[in-house]
PDB file of C-alpha atoms in Angstrom:
ATOM      1  CA  UNK E   1      -9.314   7.994  77.901  1.00 50.00           C
ATOM      2  CA  UNK E   2      -5.883   6.794  76.471  1.00 50.00           C
ATOM      3  CA  UNK E   3      -4.597   9.217  73.839  1.00 55.00           C
ATOM      4  CA  UNK E   4      -2.526   7.753  71.213  1.00 51.00           C
ATOM      5  CA  UNK E   5       1.077   8.983  70.056  1.00 53.00           C
ATOM      6  CA  UNK E   6       0.257   9.102  66.230  1.00 54.00           C
ATOM      7  CA  UNK E   7       4.446   8.721  65.427  1.00 53.00           C
ATOM      8  CA  UNK E   8       4.041   5.159  66.774  1.00 57.00           C
ATOM      9  CA  UNK E   9       2.513   4.116  62.779  1.00 55.00           C
ATOM     10  CA  UNK E  10       4.381   4.807  60.313  1.00 58.00           C
ATOM     11  CA  UNK E  11       3.570   4.043  56.657  1.00 59.00           C
ATOM     12  CA  UNK E  12       6.123   2.725  54.262  1.00 57.00           C
ATOM     13  CA  UNK E  13       7.877   5.206  52.351  1.00 65.00           C
ATOM     14  CA  UNK E  14       7.998   2.314  49.129  1.00 62.00           C
ATOM     15  CA  UNK E  15       5.053   1.833  47.097  1.00 57.00           C
ATOM     16  CA  UNK E  16       4.983  -1.999  45.823  1.00 56.00           C
ATOM     17  CA  UNK E  17       1.757  -1.946  44.774  1.00 60.00           C
ATOM     18  CA  UNK E  18       1.523  -3.784  41.010  1.00 57.00           C
ATOM     19  CA  UNK E  19       0.053  -1.479  38.523  1.00 62.00           C
ATOM     20  CA  UNK E  20      -2.911  -2.092  36.726  1.00 62.00           C
ATOM     21  CA  UNK E  21      -2.515  -3.207  33.166  1.00 58.00           C
ATOM     22  CA  UNK E  22      -3.703  -0.788  30.444  1.00 67.00           C
ATOM     23  CA  UNK E  23      -4.605  -4.000  27.823  1.00 64.00           C
ATOM     24  CA  UNK E  24      -7.518  -5.940  28.195  1.00 68.00           C
ATOM     25  CA  UNK E  25      -7.416  -9.851  26.832  1.00 68.00           C
ATOM     26  CA  UNK E  26      -4.138 -11.480  25.960  1.00 70.00           C
ATOM     27  CA  UNK E  27      -1.515  -9.700  24.559  1.00 67.00           C
ATOM     28  CA  UNK E  28      -0.557  -9.693  20.856  1.00 68.00           C
ATOM     29  CA  UNK E  29       2.990 -12.071  20.263  1.00 69.00           C
ATOM     30  CA  UNK E  30       3.998  -9.707  17.935  1.00 65.00           C
ATOM     31  CA  UNK E  31       3.661  -6.356  20.406  1.00 62.00           C
ATOM     32  CA  UNK E  32       7.367  -6.140  20.204  1.00 61.00           C
ATOM     33  CA  UNK E  33       7.750  -6.195  16.808  1.00 64.00           C
ATOM     34  CA  UNK E  34       6.059  -3.158  14.623  1.00 65.00           C
ATOM     35  CA  UNK E  35       7.300  -2.124  11.317  1.00 69.00           C
ATOM     36  CA  UNK E  36       6.259   0.818   8.748  1.00 74.00           C
ATOM     37  CA  UNK E  37       3.107   0.039   6.443  1.00 80.00           C
ATOM     38  CA  UNK E  38       4.183   0.302   3.009  1.00 83.00           C
ATOM     39  CA  UNK E  39       2.414   3.074   1.177  1.00 87.00           C
ATOM     40  CA  UNK E  40       2.044   1.770  -2.435  1.00 87.00           C
ATOM     41  CA  UNK E  41       1.627   5.201  -3.872  1.00 89.00           C
ATOM     42  CA  UNK E  42       4.483   6.304  -2.626  1.00 89.00           C
ATOM     43  CA  UNK E  43       6.317   3.468  -3.700  1.00 89.00           C
ATOM     44  CA  UNK E  44       4.924   3.135  -7.145  1.00 93.00           C
ATOM     45  CA  UNK E  45       4.013   6.297  -8.222  1.00 94.00           C
ATOM     46  CA  UNK E  46       6.124   8.749  -9.282  1.00 92.00           C
ATOM     47  CA  UNK E  47       3.978  11.535 -10.621  1.00 93.00           C
ATOM     48  CA  UNK E  48       0.650  11.517  -8.866  1.00 92.00           C
ATOM     49  CA  UNK E  49      -1.091  14.510 -10.765  1.00 94.00           C
ATOM     50  CA  UNK E  50      -0.531  12.140 -13.937  1.00 96.00           C
ATOM     51  CA  UNK E  51      -0.826   8.744 -12.732  1.00 96.00           C
ATOM     52  CA  UNK E  52      -3.997   6.059 -13.351  1.00 96.00           C
ATOM     53  CA  UNK E  53      -4.973   3.253 -12.098  1.00 96.00           C
ATOM     54  CA  UNK E  54      -6.873   0.547 -14.760  1.00 95.00           C
ATOM     55  CA  UNK E  55      -8.491  -2.308 -13.992  1.00 96.00           C
ATOM     56  CA  UNK E  56      -8.683  -5.061 -16.749  1.00 95.00           C
ATOM     57  CA  UNK E  57     -12.120  -6.294 -17.722  1.00 93.00           C
ATOM     58  CA  UNK E  58     -11.211  -9.019 -20.149  1.00 92.00           C
ATOM     59  CA  UNK E  59      -8.544 -11.568 -21.413  1.00 93.00           C
ATOM     60  CA  UNK E  60      -8.425  -9.581 -24.615  1.00 90.00           C
ATOM     61  CA  UNK E  61      -4.543  -8.767 -23.825  1.00 91.00           C
ATOM     62  CA  UNK E  62      -3.120 -11.925 -23.027  1.00 93.00           C
ATOM     63  CA  UNK E  63      -0.401 -11.974 -25.652  1.00 92.00           C
ATOM     64  CA  UNK E  64       1.279  -8.987 -23.531  1.00 90.00           C
ATOM     65  CA  UNK E  65       0.499 -11.299 -19.984  1.00 92.00           C
ATOM     66  CA  UNK E  66      -2.055  -8.813 -19.254  1.00 95.00           C
ATOM     67  CA  UNK E  67      -5.167 -10.621 -17.746  1.00 95.00           C
ATOM     68  CA  UNK E  68      -8.506  -9.814 -16.402  1.00 95.00           C
ATOM     69  CA  UNK E  69      -9.010  -8.329 -12.599  1.00 95.00           C
ATOM     70  CA  UNK E  70      -5.237  -6.766 -13.280  1.00 96.00           C
ATOM     71  CA  UNK E  71      -4.769  -3.478 -12.194  1.00 97.00           C
ATOM     72  CA  UNK E  72      -2.822  -1.347 -14.527  1.00 97.00           C
ATOM     73  CA  UNK E  73      -0.441   1.691 -13.077  1.00 97.00           C
ATOM     74  CA  UNK E  74      -0.125   4.166 -15.878  1.00 97.00           C
ATOM     75  CA  UNK E  75       1.617   7.241 -16.214  1.00 97.00           C
ATOM     76  CA  UNK E  76       0.831  10.000 -18.682  1.00 97.00           C
ATOM     77  CA  UNK E  77       4.002  12.082 -18.487  1.00 96.00           C
ATOM     78  CA  UNK E  78       6.463   9.491 -19.393  1.00 95.00           C
ATOM     79  CA  UNK E  79       7.511   8.894 -23.233  1.00 93.00           C
ATOM     80  CA  UNK E  80       7.328   5.508 -24.039  1.00 92.00           C
ATOM     81  CA  UNK E  81      10.592   3.689 -25.066  1.00 92.00           C
ATOM     82  CA  UNK E  82      10.731   0.386 -27.440  1.00 91.00           C
ATOM     83  CA  UNK E  83       9.659  -2.216 -25.332  1.00 92.00           C
ATOM     84  CA  UNK E  84       7.490  -1.096 -23.007  1.00 94.00           C
ATOM     85  CA  UNK E  85       3.989  -1.565 -22.865  1.00 95.00           C
ATOM     86  CA  UNK E  86       1.663   1.251 -23.322  1.00 95.00           C
ATOM     87  CA  UNK E  87      -2.173   1.985 -23.340  1.00 95.00           C
ATOM     88  CA  UNK E  88      -2.978   3.588 -26.705  1.00 94.00           C
ATOM     89  CA  UNK E  89      -6.545   4.503 -28.004  1.00 92.00           C
ATOM     90  CA  UNK E  90      -7.391   2.570 -31.248  1.00 87.00           C
ATOM     91  CA  UNK E  91     -10.760   3.103 -33.337  1.00 87.00           C
ATOM     92  CA  UNK E  92     -12.441   5.040 -29.948  1.00 86.00           C
ATOM     93  CA  UNK E  93     -11.212   1.932 -27.557  1.00 88.00           C
ATOM     94  CA  UNK E  94      -8.193   1.498 -25.028  1.00 90.00           C
ATOM     95  CA  UNK E  95      -5.752  -1.033 -26.564  1.00 91.00           C
ATOM     96  CA  UNK E  96      -2.359  -2.354 -24.979  1.00 93.00           C
ATOM     97  CA  UNK E  97       0.600  -2.499 -27.042  1.00 92.00           C
ATOM     98  CA  UNK E  98       3.915  -2.939 -26.833  1.00 92.00           C
ATOM     99  CA  UNK E  99       5.939  -0.560 -28.513  1.00 91.00           C
ATOM    100  CA  UNK E 100       8.978  -2.173 -30.903  1.00 86.00           C
ATOM    101  CA  UNK E 101      11.364  -0.537 -33.737  1.00 77.00           C
ATOM    102  CA  UNK E 102       9.772  -2.454 -36.571  1.00 72.00           C
ATOM    103  CA  UNK E 103       6.159  -0.755 -36.199  1.00 69.00           C
ATOM    104  CA  UNK E 104       5.811   2.106 -38.542  1.00 70.00           C
ATOM    105  CA  UNK E 105       2.001   3.301 -37.535  1.00 74.00           C
ATOM    106  CA  UNK E 106       1.176   6.136 -35.706  1.00 79.00           C
ATOM    107  CA  UNK E 107      -0.198   5.761 -32.501  1.00 83.00           C
ATOM    108  CA  UNK E 108      -2.142   8.007 -30.033  1.00 92.00           C
ATOM    109  CA  UNK E 109      -0.462   6.671 -26.991  1.00 94.00           C
ATOM    110  CA  UNK E 110      -2.443   7.530 -24.041  1.00 95.00           C
ATOM    111  CA  UNK E 111       0.367   6.529 -21.355  1.00 97.00           C
ATOM    112  CA  UNK E 112       3.228   4.228 -20.239  1.00 97.00           C
ATOM    113  CA  UNK E 113       1.950   1.508 -17.862  1.00 97.00           C
ATOM    114  CA  UNK E 114       4.452   1.423 -15.355  1.00 97.00           C
ATOM    115  CA  UNK E 115       3.347  -1.243 -13.176  1.00 97.00           C
ATOM    116  CA  UNK E 116       0.912  -4.529 -13.643  1.00 97.00           C
ATOM    117  CA  UNK E 117      -0.523  -5.687 -10.275  1.00 96.00           C
ATOM    118  CA  UNK E 118      -2.146  -9.591 -10.424  1.00 96.00           C
ATOM    119  CA  UNK E 119      -4.272 -10.923  -8.279  1.00 93.00           C
ATOM    120  CA  UNK E 120      -3.207 -14.392  -6.936  1.00 90.00           C
ATOM    121  CA  UNK E 121      -6.438 -15.485  -5.131  1.00 85.00           C
TER     122      UNK E 121
END
């Protein structure tokens, strides 16, 4: 029997193997582009405990450019100013009213409309 010298065969020190990919399928062309998500509550709501979202169910407020399926963001903690839209209770129902200086009637203001979100489809 011939005894082989174990030191004659040496393993290479560099490993040239290709790493296995962790992703399956085609990679997205936008993988390098990631932008933080926009949180609408963070952007549009200043006082979350007094802010409400109301969906409009008809076109009875068309004169104020508020239409069916619009979403009103209403803040109850704000004091209304001249020219702002408010939600007021009139005859046990909600109405959208624009505050003007000529009005002498007393209103039961429920909240100030801060934003109107409109659907586009």
